[in-house]
Amino acid sequence: MTAESTEPAPPPGCPAHGLVKMYGHEFAADPHGTYARLREHGQFAPVEIAPGVPATLAIGYDAVLEMLRDDRTFLNNPSEWQKTVPPDCPVLPMMGYRPNALFADGTVHARLRGAILDSFARLDTATLRRYVERSADTLLQWIGPHGQADIQGEYAMALPVLVFMELFGCPSDISEKIVSGMSGIFEAIDAEKANAELAEGIMELVAHKRARPGEDITSWLMAHPARLTDEEMAHQLTVLLGGGIEPAGNLISGALRLLLSDDRFAGDLSGGSVPIEDALDEVLWTDPPIANYAARYPVRDVELAGHLLPADRPVVISFAAANTDPSKAGEQRVGNRAHLAWGAGPHLCPVREEGRLIASIALEKLLDGLPDMELAVPVEELEWRPGMFHRAPVSMPVRFPPVHTPEAPKQEHNARPVTPMPDSRAAHAPVAQPSGLRRLVASVTRWWRGD
Ligand code: HEM
């Protein structure tokens, strides 16, 4: 199930009738065209986020900033709104309540967020760099000999998965269970069994770390004075895993697309990090990985920027539209970090520095490891994933002169080996996994997107 739908349009009389649709291929093919059309409404515009489900889209930079900073008037907890939409509403898996920091307000939020912030503060940059470099080396060894790849699936999304397994201290047997559970959910073979397997995997990780804490985010979260229960641990791990992998992967592929196709970022790509940092800034401004995800729920009917925001209607924040607000168009983007791609206010992404560093190192390693890489299709032919939440290509085919490293496993063309998952207990001796990384990546991302 995706936010995209082939369902019929809402009938006349339905509050969503005639509204601009934020789902489907049309929106995905040209979201900026949609934002441009919506700007005639001002800083907020009425839209439909799923068939028959109306919402207000916040598209003005100033209005978005004001809302994000005012967490007394605009809440993150969707519980009340959720009661008004059908249980099978396709956006519910993404927007429905879960007891984690993202959907919490006030003191509950402060406690959960504090635990996340303090745990990531214990991670030093050198360690993160080592995890990213090792993960990149692993992936490049497999991709290199082929001379072609789908960089979106095989590198941009795969790398954060490998990094996160190390960051969270996830042993390979437990990773496998998590993978298998997630895959099962989406292959819809036996959803109940798959759900149970996923929950079991995450709870096993929690139990494993309670018994054998290590130098990893899971253990640091547990040791935090907030004293998270096992259930709270599971929910925070889920939001970190689900909410981290997808945007980090899309940040990598978004910047790579610019580096490979946009003259402003051309030049000697292997010659340093300047074009990479510039491309990251540009993508965070113009095509932020989380495009239209954060939602806020007004505590009462609120007037803002000349618009009435009804209490019973979610206001979806368009980071993509706010960042490209024509009233800010004259501002220099490269080196300017005033974009809203990481959010703002009390829910500002707590992992933004690490997220950017992961993307930056991943790109550096990729461009160094596979020199002379080029897109295998014209950039305008890249297909975008439907759905309003994330900005991501379906795939990103590239070609490059094959690179053989001495350690690279011998493979048949198009028969890549099952992917080793790093084991925090033996990080240098990865274990082959029958389920494979691609399956994990697909599962994690589809699960988080609500497919
Ligand atoms: C690399 C690209 C990333 C982007 C563009 C991004 C963007 C964002 C945005 C826009 C928000 C605010 C949501 C809101 O206001 O409701 C957010 C929150 C959050 N992000 Fe990120 N993020 C990224 C990476 C990560 C990573 C790698 C992690 C975890 C490992 C992460 C964990 C979180 C969490 C837990 C929150 C909720 C914080 C709260 O509610 O207090 N993000 N992120």
CSV table of C-alpha atoms and ligand atoms in Angstrom, one decimal:
chain,number,residue,atom,x,y,z
A,1,MET,CA,0.0,0.0,0.0
A,2,THR,CA,1.4,3.4,-0.9
A,3,ALA,CA,0.3,7.0,-0.5
A,4,GLU,CA,-0.3,6.8,-4.2
A,5,SER,CA,-3.7,5.5,-5.1
A,6,THR,CA,-5.7,4.4,-8.0
A,7,GLU,CA,-8.9,4.9,-6.0
A,8,PRO,CA,-11.6,7.1,-7.6
A,9,ALA,CA,-11.6,10.9,-6.8
A,10,PRO,CA,-13.6,12.0,-3.8
A,11,PRO,CA,-17.3,12.7,-4.8
A,12,PRO,CA,-18.7,16.2,-4.9
A,13,GLY,CA,-19.7,17.2,-1.4
A,14,CYS,CA,-16.7,15.5,0.2
A,15,PRO,CA,-14.4,18.0,1.9
A,16,ALA,CA,-11.6,16.8,-0.3
A,17,HIS,CA,-13.4,17.2,-3.6
A,18,GLY,CA,-11.5,19.3,-6.2
A,19,LEU,CA,-8.4,19.7,-4.0
A,20,VAL,CA,-4.9,19.4,-5.4
A,21,LYS,CA,-3.7,15.8,-4.9
A,22,MET,CA,-0.4,15.2,-3.0
A,23,TYR,CA,-0.3,11.6,-4.1
A,24,GLY,CA,0.2,9.7,-7.3
A,25,HIS,CA,2.6,9.9,-10.2
A,26,GLU,CA,1.5,13.3,-11.4
A,27,PHE,CA,2.6,15.0,-8.1
A,28,ALA,CA,5.8,13.0,-8.0
A,29,ALA,CA,6.8,13.9,-11.5
A,30,ASP,CA,6.7,17.6,-10.8
A,31,PRO,CA,6.2,18.6,-7.2
A,32,HIS,CA,7.7,22.0,-7.7
A,33,GLY,CA,5.1,22.7,-10.4
A,34,THR,CA,2.4,21.8,-7.8
A,35,TYR,CA,4.0,24.1,-5.2
A,36,ALA,CA,4.1,26.9,-7.7
A,37,ARG,CA,0.4,26.5,-8.5
A,38,LEU,CA,-0.5,26.3,-4.8
A,39,ARG,CA,1.3,29.6,-4.1
A,40,GLU,CA,-1.7,31.6,-5.4
A,41,HIS,CA,-3.3,30.7,-2.1
A,42,GLY,CA,-0.6,32.4,-0.1
A,43,GLN,CA,1.5,30.7,2.7
A,44,PHE,CA,-1.0,27.9,3.2
A,45,ALA,CA,-3.0,25.9,0.6
A,46,PRO,CA,-5.8,23.3,0.8
A,47,VAL,CA,-4.7,19.9,-0.5
A,48,GLU,CA,-5.8,16.2,-0.4
A,49,ILE,CA,-3.2,13.9,1.1
A,50,ALA,CA,-5.0,10.6,0.3
A,51,PRO,CA,-8.3,10.0,-1.4
A,52,GLY,CA,-10.9,11.8,0.6
A,53,VAL,CA,-8.5,13.1,3.2
A,54,PRO,CA,-8.1,16.9,3.2
A,55,ALA,CA,-5.2,18.8,4.8
A,56,THR,CA,-3.6,22.2,4.7
A,57,LEU,CA,-0.2,22.4,3.2
A,58,ALA,CA,2.2,25.0,4.8
A,59,ILE,CA,4.2,26.3,1.9
A,60,GLY,CA,5.5,29.8,3.0
A,61,TYR,CA,8.9,29.9,4.7
A,62,ASP,CA,7.9,32.4,7.3
A,63,ALA,CA,4.7,30.6,8.2
A,64,VAL,CA,6.4,27.3,8.4
A,65,LEU,CA,9.1,28.6,10.7
A,66,GLU,CA,6.5,30.3,13.0
A,67,MET,CA,4.5,27.0,13.2
A,68,LEU,CA,7.4,24.8,13.9
A,69,ARG,CA,8.6,27.1,16.7
A,70,ASP,CA,5.1,27.3,18.4
A,71,ASP,CA,4.6,23.9,19.9
A,72,ARG,CA,1.9,25.1,22.3
A,73,THR,CA,-0.5,26.0,19.4
A,74,PHE,CA,0.6,23.3,17.0
A,75,LEU,CA,0.9,19.8,18.3
A,76,ASN,CA,2.7,16.8,16.9
A,77,ASN,CA,0.4,14.2,18.4
A,78,PRO,CA,-2.1,13.1,15.7
A,79,SER,CA,-4.4,11.0,17.9
A,80,GLU,CA,-7.5,13.1,17.6
A,81,TRP,CA,-7.3,13.6,13.9
A,82,GLN,CA,-6.6,9.9,13.4
A,83,LYS,CA,-10.0,9.1,14.8
A,84,THR,CA,-11.6,11.0,11.8
A,85,VAL,CA,-10.0,8.9,9.0
A,86,PRO,CA,-10.7,5.3,8.0
A,87,PRO,CA,-8.3,2.8,9.6
A,88,ASP,CA,-7.1,1.7,6.2
A,89,CYS,CA,-6.2,5.3,5.1
A,90,PRO,CA,-3.0,4.9,3.1
A,91,VAL,CA,-1.1,7.8,5.0
A,92,LEU,CA,-1.8,6.4,8.4
A,93,PRO,CA,1.2,4.1,8.6
A,94,MET,CA,3.3,7.3,8.3
A,95,MET,CA,1.1,9.8,10.0
A,96,GLY,CA,-0.6,7.7,12.7
A,97,TYR,CA,0.4,7.9,16.3
A,98,ARG,CA,3.3,5.9,17.6
A,99,PRO,CA,4.7,6.4,21.1
A,100,ASN,CA,8.0,8.0,20.0
A,101,ALA,CA,9.7,11.4,20.2
A,102,LEU,CA,8.3,12.5,16.8
A,103,PHE,CA,4.7,12.2,17.8
A,104,ALA,CA,5.0,13.4,21.4
A,105,ASP,CA,4.5,16.9,22.8
A,106,GLY,CA,5.5,18.8,26.0
A,107,THR,CA,7.3,16.9,28.8
A,108,VAL,CA,6.8,13.5,27.2
A,109,HIS,CA,8.6,14.8,24.1
A,110,ALA,CA,11.3,16.5,26.2
A,111,ARG,CA,12.1,13.2,28.0
A,112,LEU,CA,12.3,11.1,24.9
A,113,ARG,CA,14.2,13.6,22.8
A,114,GLY,CA,16.6,14.2,25.7
A,115,ALA,CA,17.5,10.5,25.7
A,116,ILE,CA,18.1,10.5,21.9
A,117,LEU,CA,20.2,13.7,22.0
A,118,ASP,CA,22.3,12.6,24.9
A,119,SER,CA,22.9,9.2,23.4
A,120,PHE,CA,24.0,10.6,20.0
A,121,ALA,CA,26.2,13.1,21.9
A,122,ARG,CA,28.3,10.1,23.1
A,123,LEU,CA,29.1,9.1,19.5
A,124,ASP,CA,32.4,10.6,18.4
A,125,THR,CA,33.0,11.7,14.9
A,126,ALA,CA,35.9,9.4,14.3
A,127,THR,CA,33.9,6.4,15.2
A,128,LEU,CA,31.0,7.4,12.9
A,129,ARG,CA,33.5,8.1,10.1
A,130,ARG,CA,35.0,4.7,10.6
A,131,TYR,CA,31.6,3.0,10.3
A,132,VAL,CA,30.7,4.9,7.2
A,133,GLU,CA,34.0,4.3,5.5
A,134,ARG,CA,33.9,0.6,6.3
A,135,SER,CA,30.3,0.3,5.0
A,136,ALA,CA,31.2,2.2,1.9
A,137,ASP,CA,34.3,-0.1,1.3
A,138,THR,CA,32.1,-3.2,1.7
A,139,LEU,CA,29.5,-1.9,-0.9
A,140,LEU,CA,32.1,-0.6,-3.3
A,141,GLN,CA,33.9,-4.0,-3.3
A,142,TRP,CA,30.7,-5.6,-4.6
A,143,ILE,CA,29.6,-2.8,-7.0
A,144,GLY,CA,33.0,-2.0,-8.4
A,145,PRO,CA,33.6,-5.0,-10.7
A,146,HIS,CA,30.2,-4.6,-12.4
A,147,GLY,CA,30.8,-1.3,-14.1
A,148,GLN,CA,27.2,-0.4,-13.6
A,149,ALA,CA,24.8,-0.2,-10.6
A,150,ASP,CA,21.6,1.2,-9.3
A,151,ILE,CA,23.2,3.6,-6.9
A,152,GLN,CA,19.9,4.4,-5.2
A,153,GLY,CA,19.3,0.8,-4.0
A,154,GLU,CA,22.8,-0.6,-4.0
A,155,TYR,CA,24.6,2.2,-2.3
A,156,ALA,CA,22.6,5.3,-1.2
A,157,MET,CA,20.0,3.3,0.7
A,158,ALA,CA,22.2,0.3,1.6
A,159,LEU,CA,25.0,2.3,3.2
A,160,PRO,CA,22.9,3.8,6.0
A,161,VAL,CA,21.5,0.4,6.8
A,162,LEU,CA,25.0,-1.0,7.3
A,163,VAL,CA,26.1,2.1,9.3
A,164,PHE,CA,23.0,1.9,11.5
A,165,MET,CA,23.5,-1.8,12.3
A,166,GLU,CA,26.9,-0.9,13.7
A,167,LEU,CA,25.6,2.3,15.4
A,168,PHE,CA,22.9,0.4,17.2
A,169,GLY,CA,25.1,-2.6,18.0
A,170,CYS,CA,22.9,-5.0,16.3
A,171,PRO,CA,24.3,-8.5,16.1
A,172,SER,CA,23.9,-10.3,12.8
A,173,ASP,CA,21.4,-12.9,14.0
A,174,ILE,CA,19.1,-10.2,15.3
A,175,SER,CA,19.6,-8.1,12.2
A,176,GLU,CA,18.4,-11.1,10.2
A,177,LYS,CA,15.2,-11.4,12.3
A,178,ILE,CA,14.5,-7.7,11.9
A,179,VAL,CA,15.1,-8.0,8.1
A,180,SER,CA,12.9,-11.1,7.8
A,181,GLY,CA,10.1,-9.5,9.8
A,182,MET,CA,10.1,-6.4,7.7
A,183,SER,CA,10.3,-8.3,4.5
A,184,GLY,CA,7.4,-10.5,5.5
A,185,ILE,CA,5.2,-7.5,6.3
A,186,PHE,CA,5.6,-6.2,2.8
A,187,GLU,CA,5.5,-9.4,1.0
A,188,ALA,CA,2.2,-9.8,2.7
A,189,ILE,CA,2.6,-13.5,3.1
A,190,ASP,CA,1.6,-13.7,6.7
A,191,ALA,CA,1.5,-10.1,8.0
A,192,GLU,CA,0.7,-11.2,11.6
A,193,LYS,CA,3.6,-13.6,11.7
A,194,ALA,CA,5.9,-11.0,10.1
A,195,ASN,CA,4.9,-8.3,12.5
A,196,ALA,CA,5.6,-10.6,15.4
A,197,GLU,CA,9.0,-11.4,14.0
A,198,LEU,CA,9.9,-7.8,13.6
A,199,ALA,CA,8.8,-6.9,17.1
A,200,GLU,CA,10.6,-10.0,18.4
A,201,GLY,CA,13.8,-8.8,16.6
A,202,ILE,CA,13.7,-5.4,18.1
A,203,MET,CA,12.8,-6.7,21.5
A,204,GLU,CA,15.7,-9.2,21.2
A,205,LEU,CA,18.0,-6.3,20.5
A,206,VAL,CA,16.7,-4.6,23.6
A,207,ALA,CA,17.2,-7.7,25.7
A,208,HIS,CA,20.6,-8.4,24.2
A,209,LYS,CA,21.8,-4.9,25.1
A,210,ARG,CA,20.2,-5.0,28.6
A,211,ALA,CA,22.3,-8.1,29.2
A,212,ARG,CA,25.4,-7.1,27.3
A,213,PRO,CA,25.6,-3.3,26.9
A,214,GLY,CA,28.3,-2.0,24.6
A,215,GLU,CA,29.5,1.2,23.1
A,216,ASP,CA,26.5,1.8,20.9
A,217,ILE,CA,23.4,4.0,20.6
A,218,THR,CA,21.1,1.2,21.9
A,219,SER,CA,23.1,0.8,25.1
A,220,TRP,CA,23.5,4.5,25.6
A,221,LEU,CA,19.7,5.0,25.2
A,222,MET,CA,19.1,2.3,27.8
A,223,ALA,CA,21.6,3.8,30.2
A,224,HIS,CA,20.1,7.3,30.0
A,225,PRO,CA,18.6,8.7,33.2
A,226,ALA,CA,15.3,8.9,31.4
A,227,ARG,CA,15.1,5.2,32.3
A,228,LEU,CA,13.2,4.1,29.1
A,229,THR,CA,11.2,1.0,29.5
A,230,ASP,CA,11.7,-1.9,27.1
A,231,GLU,CA,8.6,-0.8,25.1
A,232,GLU,CA,9.8,2.8,25.0
A,233,MET,CA,13.2,1.5,23.8
A,234,ALA,CA,11.6,-0.4,21.0
A,235,HIS,CA,9.6,2.6,19.8
A,236,GLN,CA,12.6,4.9,19.9
A,237,LEU,CA,14.7,2.4,18.0
A,238,THR,CA,12.0,2.1,15.4
A,239,VAL,CA,11.8,5.8,14.8
A,240,LEU,CA,15.6,6.2,14.7
A,241,LEU,CA,15.9,3.3,12.3
A,242,GLY,CA,12.9,4.1,10.1
A,243,GLY,CA,13.3,7.9,10.3
A,244,GLY,CA,17.0,7.8,9.7
A,245,ILE,CA,17.7,5.4,6.9
A,246,GLU,CA,15.4,6.8,4.3
A,247,PRO,CA,16.3,10.5,4.5
A,248,ALA,CA,20.0,9.8,4.8
A,249,GLY,CA,19.9,7.6,1.7
A,250,ASN,CA,17.9,10.2,-0.2
A,251,LEU,CA,20.3,12.9,0.8
A,252,ILE,CA,23.2,10.8,-0.7
A,253,SER,CA,21.4,10.2,-4.0
A,254,GLY,CA,20.0,13.7,-4.2
A,255,ALA,CA,23.4,15.2,-4.0
A,256,LEU,CA,24.9,12.6,-6.3
A,257,ARG,CA,22.4,13.4,-8.9
A,258,LEU,CA,23.5,17.1,-8.9
A,259,LEU,CA,27.1,16.2,-8.9
A,260,LEU,CA,26.7,14.0,-12.0
A,261,SER,CA,24.3,16.2,-13.9
A,262,ASP,CA,24.5,19.8,-12.9
A,263,ASP,CA,27.3,22.0,-14.3
A,264,ARG,CA,27.4,24.1,-11.2
A,265,PHE,CA,28.8,21.1,-9.3
A,266,ALA,CA,31.0,19.7,-12.0
A,267,GLY,CA,34.7,20.0,-12.0
A,268,ASP,CA,37.2,17.7,-10.4
A,269,LEU,CA,34.9,15.5,-8.4
A,270,SER,CA,37.7,13.4,-7.0
A,271,GLY,CA,39.7,16.5,-6.0
A,272,GLY,CA,38.1,17.4,-2.7
A,273,SER,CA,35.0,17.9,-0.7
A,274,VAL,CA,33.9,21.3,-1.8
A,275,PRO,CA,31.6,20.3,-4.6
A,276,ILE,CA,30.1,17.6,-2.3
A,277,GLU,CA,29.3,20.1,0.4
A,278,ASP,CA,27.9,22.5,-2.1
A,279,ALA,CA,25.7,19.8,-3.6
A,280,LEU,CA,24.5,18.8,-0.2
A,281,ASP,CA,23.5,22.4,0.6
A,282,GLU,CA,21.7,22.7,-2.7
A,283,VAL,CA,19.7,19.5,-2.3
A,284,LEU,CA,18.8,20.4,1.2
A,285,TRP,CA,17.4,23.7,-0.1
A,286,THR,CA,15.7,22.6,-3.3
A,287,ASP,CA,14.8,19.0,-2.9
A,288,PRO,CA,15.0,18.2,0.8
A,289,PRO,CA,14.8,14.4,1.5
A,290,ILE,CA,11.9,14.8,3.8
A,291,ALA,CA,9.7,16.8,1.5
A,292,ASN,CA,6.2,17.0,3.0
A,293,TYR,CA,6.2,14.8,6.1
A,294,ALA,CA,6.0,16.7,9.4
A,295,ALA,CA,2.4,17.4,10.3
A,296,ARG,CA,1.0,19.7,13.0
A,297,TYR,CA,-2.4,19.7,14.6
A,298,PRO,CA,-3.8,23.1,15.7
A,299,VAL,CA,-5.1,23.0,19.3
A,300,ARG,CA,-8.0,25.2,18.2
A,301,ASP,CA,-9.0,27.1,15.1
A,302,VAL,CA,-6.0,29.3,14.5
A,303,GLU,CA,-5.5,32.3,12.3
A,304,LEU,CA,-2.0,32.6,10.8
A,305,ALA,CA,-0.8,34.7,7.8
A,306,GLY,CA,-4.4,35.6,6.9
A,307,HIS,CA,-5.5,31.9,6.8
A,308,LEU,CA,-7.8,30.0,9.1
A,309,LEU,CA,-6.3,26.7,10.1
A,310,PRO,CA,-9.2,24.5,11.4
A,311,ALA,CA,-8.5,22.4,14.5
A,312,ASP,CA,-9.7,19.2,12.9
A,313,ARG,CA,-7.4,19.4,9.8
A,314,PRO,CA,-3.7,18.5,9.8
A,315,VAL,CA,-1.3,21.1,8.6
A,316,VAL,CA,1.4,19.2,6.6
A,317,ILE,CA,4.7,21.1,6.5
A,318,SER,CA,6.2,21.3,3.1
A,319,PHE,CA,9.9,21.7,3.7
A,320,ALA,CA,10.4,21.5,-0.1
A,321,ALA,CA,7.9,24.4,-0.8
A,322,ALA,CA,9.0,26.5,2.2
A,323,ASN,CA,12.7,26.3,1.1
A,324,THR,CA,11.9,27.4,-2.4
A,325,ASP,CA,9.5,30.2,-1.3
A,326,PRO,CA,10.0,32.9,-4.0
A,327,SER,CA,10.2,35.5,-1.3
A,328,LYS,CA,13.6,34.0,-0.3
A,329,ALA,CA,14.7,33.4,-3.9
A,330,GLY,CA,17.3,36.1,-3.9
A,331,GLU,CA,19.3,34.5,-1.1
A,332,GLN,CA,22.6,32.8,-1.8
A,333,ARG,CA,22.1,29.0,-1.2
A,334,VAL,CA,25.5,27.5,-1.2
A,335,GLY,CA,27.1,27.7,2.2
A,336,ASN,CA,23.8,29.1,3.6
A,337,ARG,CA,22.3,26.7,6.1
A,338,ALA,CA,19.1,28.6,6.9
A,339,HIS,CA,17.0,26.0,5.0
A,340,LEU,CA,14.3,24.1,6.9
A,341,ALA,CA,15.3,20.6,5.6
A,342,TRP,CA,16.1,19.5,9.2
A,343,GLY,CA,12.9,21.1,10.6
A,344,ALA,CA,13.1,23.8,13.2
A,345,GLY,CA,11.9,24.4,16.8
A,346,PRO,CA,11.5,21.7,19.4
A,347,HIS,CA,11.4,18.8,16.9
A,348,LEU,CA,14.5,20.0,14.9
A,349,CYS,CA,16.2,16.8,13.7
A,350,PRO,CA,18.4,15.7,16.6
A,351,VAL,CA,20.7,13.7,14.2
A,352,ARG,CA,21.3,16.4,11.6
A,353,GLU,CA,25.0,16.7,12.0
A,354,GLU,CA,25.5,12.9,11.9
A,355,GLY,CA,23.1,12.6,9.0
A,356,ARG,CA,25.0,15.2,7.0
A,357,LEU,CA,28.4,13.6,7.9
A,358,ILE,CA,27.2,10.2,6.8
A,359,ALA,CA,26.1,11.6,3.4
A,360,SER,CA,29.3,13.6,3.0
A,361,ILE,CA,31.6,10.7,3.7
A,362,ALA,CA,29.5,8.3,1.6
A,363,LEU,CA,29.8,10.6,-1.4
A,364,GLU,CA,33.5,11.2,-0.9
A,365,LYS,CA,34.1,7.4,-0.8
A,366,LEU,CA,31.9,6.8,-3.8
A,367,LEU,CA,33.5,9.4,-6.1
A,368,ASP,CA,36.9,8.3,-5.0
A,369,GLY,CA,36.2,4.6,-5.3
A,370,LEU,CA,34.4,4.7,-8.7
A,371,PRO,CA,36.0,7.5,-10.7
A,372,ASP,CA,34.5,8.6,-13.9
A,373,MET,CA,31.0,7.5,-12.9
A,374,GLU,CA,28.2,8.9,-15.0
A,375,LEU,CA,24.4,8.6,-15.0
A,376,ALA,CA,23.3,5.8,-17.4
A,377,VAL,CA,20.1,7.7,-18.3
A,378,PRO,CA,19.5,11.4,-19.0
A,379,VAL,CA,18.8,13.0,-15.6
A,380,GLU,CA,15.3,14.2,-16.8
A,381,GLU,CA,14.4,10.5,-17.3
A,382,LEU,CA,14.9,9.5,-13.7
A,383,GLU,CA,11.6,8.3,-12.3
A,384,TRP,CA,10.5,9.7,-8.9
A,385,ARG,CA,8.8,7.6,-6.3
A,386,PRO,CA,5.1,8.5,-5.8
A,387,GLY,CA,4.0,9.8,-2.5
A,388,MET,CA,4.4,13.2,-0.9
A,389,PHE,CA,6.6,12.3,2.1
A,390,HIS,CA,10.0,11.7,0.7
A,391,ARG,CA,11.8,12.9,-2.4
A,392,ALA,CA,13.6,10.0,-3.9
A,393,PRO,CA,14.2,8.5,-7.4
A,394,VAL,CA,12.9,5.0,-7.9
A,395,SER,CA,16.4,4.0,-9.1
A,396,MET,CA,19.5,5.8,-10.2
A,397,PRO,CA,21.3,3.8,-12.9
A,398,VAL,CA,25.0,4.7,-13.3
A,399,ARG,CA,28.0,3.3,-15.2
A,400,PHE,CA,31.7,3.5,-14.6
A,401,PRO,CA,34.9,1.8,-15.6
A,402,PRO,CA,34.9,-1.5,-13.6
A,403,VAL,CA,37.2,-1.4,-10.5
A,404,HIS,CA,38.6,-4.6,-9.0
A,405,THR,CA,39.9,-4.6,-5.5
A,406,PRO,CA,42.0,-7.5,-4.3
A,407,GLU,CA,39.5,-8.5,-1.7
A,408,ALA,CA,36.5,-8.2,-3.9
A,409,PRO,CA,34.6,-11.5,-3.9
A,410,LYS,CA,34.3,-13.2,-7.3
A,411,GLN,CA,30.9,-12.9,-8.7
A,412,GLU,CA,28.8,-13.7,-11.7
A,413,HIS,CA,27.5,-10.6,-13.5
A,414,ASN,CA,24.2,-9.6,-12.0
A,415,ALA,CA,24.6,-12.2,-9.3
A,416,ARG,CA,25.8,-10.2,-6.4
A,417,PRO,CA,26.5,-12.1,-3.2
A,418,VAL,CA,24.3,-12.1,-0.2
A,419,THR,CA,25.3,-9.2,1.8
A,420,PRO,CA,27.3,-9.5,5.0
A,421,MET,CA,25.8,-7.5,7.8
A,422,PRO,CA,28.3,-6.0,10.2
A,423,ASP,CA,28.2,-7.6,13.6
A,424,SER,CA,29.0,-5.2,16.4
A,425,ARG,CA,30.6,-8.1,18.3
A,426,ALA,CA,32.9,-8.9,15.4
A,427,ALA,CA,32.6,-5.9,13.2
A,428,HIS,CA,35.6,-7.0,11.0
A,429,ALA,CA,34.2,-10.4,10.3
A,430,PRO,CA,30.8,-9.9,8.7
A,431,VAL,CA,28.5,-12.9,8.4
A,432,ALA,CA,26.7,-13.8,5.2
A,433,GLN,CA,22.9,-13.3,5.5
A,434,PRO,CA,20.5,-15.4,3.6
A,435,SER,CA,18.0,-12.6,3.4
A,436,GLY,CA,20.4,-10.1,1.9
A,437,LEU,CA,20.9,-6.4,2.3
A,438,ARG,CA,18.7,-5.4,-0.7
A,439,ARG,CA,15.8,-7.1,0.9
A,440,LEU,CA,16.5,-5.3,4.2
A,441,VAL,CA,16.7,-2.0,2.5
A,442,ALA,CA,13.5,-2.5,0.5
A,443,SER,CA,11.8,-3.6,3.7
A,444,VAL,CA,12.9,-0.9,5.9
A,445,THR,CA,12.0,1.8,3.5
A,446,ARG,CA,8.7,0.4,2.4
A,447,TRP,CA,7.7,-0.2,6.0
A,448,TRP,CA,8.6,3.3,7.0
A,449,ARG,CA,6.8,4.8,4.0
A,450,GLY,CA,3.8,2.8,4.8
A,451,ASP,CA,3.7,0.8,1.6
B,1,HEM,C1,20.0,12.8,6.6
B,1,HEM,C2,18.9,13.4,6.4
B,1,HEM,C3,17.8,13.7,7.4
B,1,HEM,C4,16.9,14.7,7.2
B,1,HEM,C5,16.7,15.5,6.0
B,1,HEM,C6,16.1,14.7,8.4
B,1,HEM,C7,15.0,15.6,8.6
B,1,HEM,C8,14.3,15.7,9.8
B,1,HEM,C9,13.2,16.6,10.0
B,1,HEM,C10,12.7,17.6,9.0
B,1,HEM,C11,12.7,16.4,11.2
B,1,HEM,C12,11.6,17.3,11.9
B,1,HEM,C13,10.3,16.6,11.9
B,1,HEM,C14,9.2,17.5,12.6
B,1,HEM,O1,9.4,18.6,12.7
B,1,HEM,O2,8.1,16.9,12.9
B,1,HEM,C15,13.5,15.3,11.8
B,1,HEM,C16,13.2,14.8,13.1
B,1,HEM,C17,13.8,13.7,13.5
B,1,HEM,N1,14.9,13.0,12.9
B,1,HEM,FE1,15.8,13.5,11.2
B,1,HEM,N2,16.5,13.8,9.3
B,1,HEM,C18,17.6,13.2,8.8
B,1,HEM,C19,18.4,12.2,9.3
B,1,HEM,C20,18.1,11.6,10.5
B,1,HEM,C21,18.8,10.5,11.1
B,1,HEM,C22,20.0,9.8,10.4
B,1,HEM,C23,18.1,10.1,12.2
B,1,HEM,C24,18.4,9.0,13.2
B,1,HEM,C25,19.4,8.2,13.2
B,1,HEM,C26,17.0,11.0,12.4
B,1,HEM,C27,16.2,11.0,13.5
B,1,HEM,C28,15.2,12.0,13.7
B,1,HEM,C29,14.3,11.9,14.9
B,1,HEM,C30,14.3,10.9,16.0
B,1,HEM,C31,13.4,13.1,14.8
B,1,HEM,C32,12.3,13.5,15.7
B,1,HEM,C33,12.9,14.5,16.7
B,1,HEM,C34,11.8,15.1,17.6
B,1,HEM,O3,10.6,14.9,17.3
B,1,HEM,O4,12.2,15.7,18.6
B,1,HEM,N3,17.0,11.9,11.4
B,1,HEM,N4,14.4,14.9,10.9
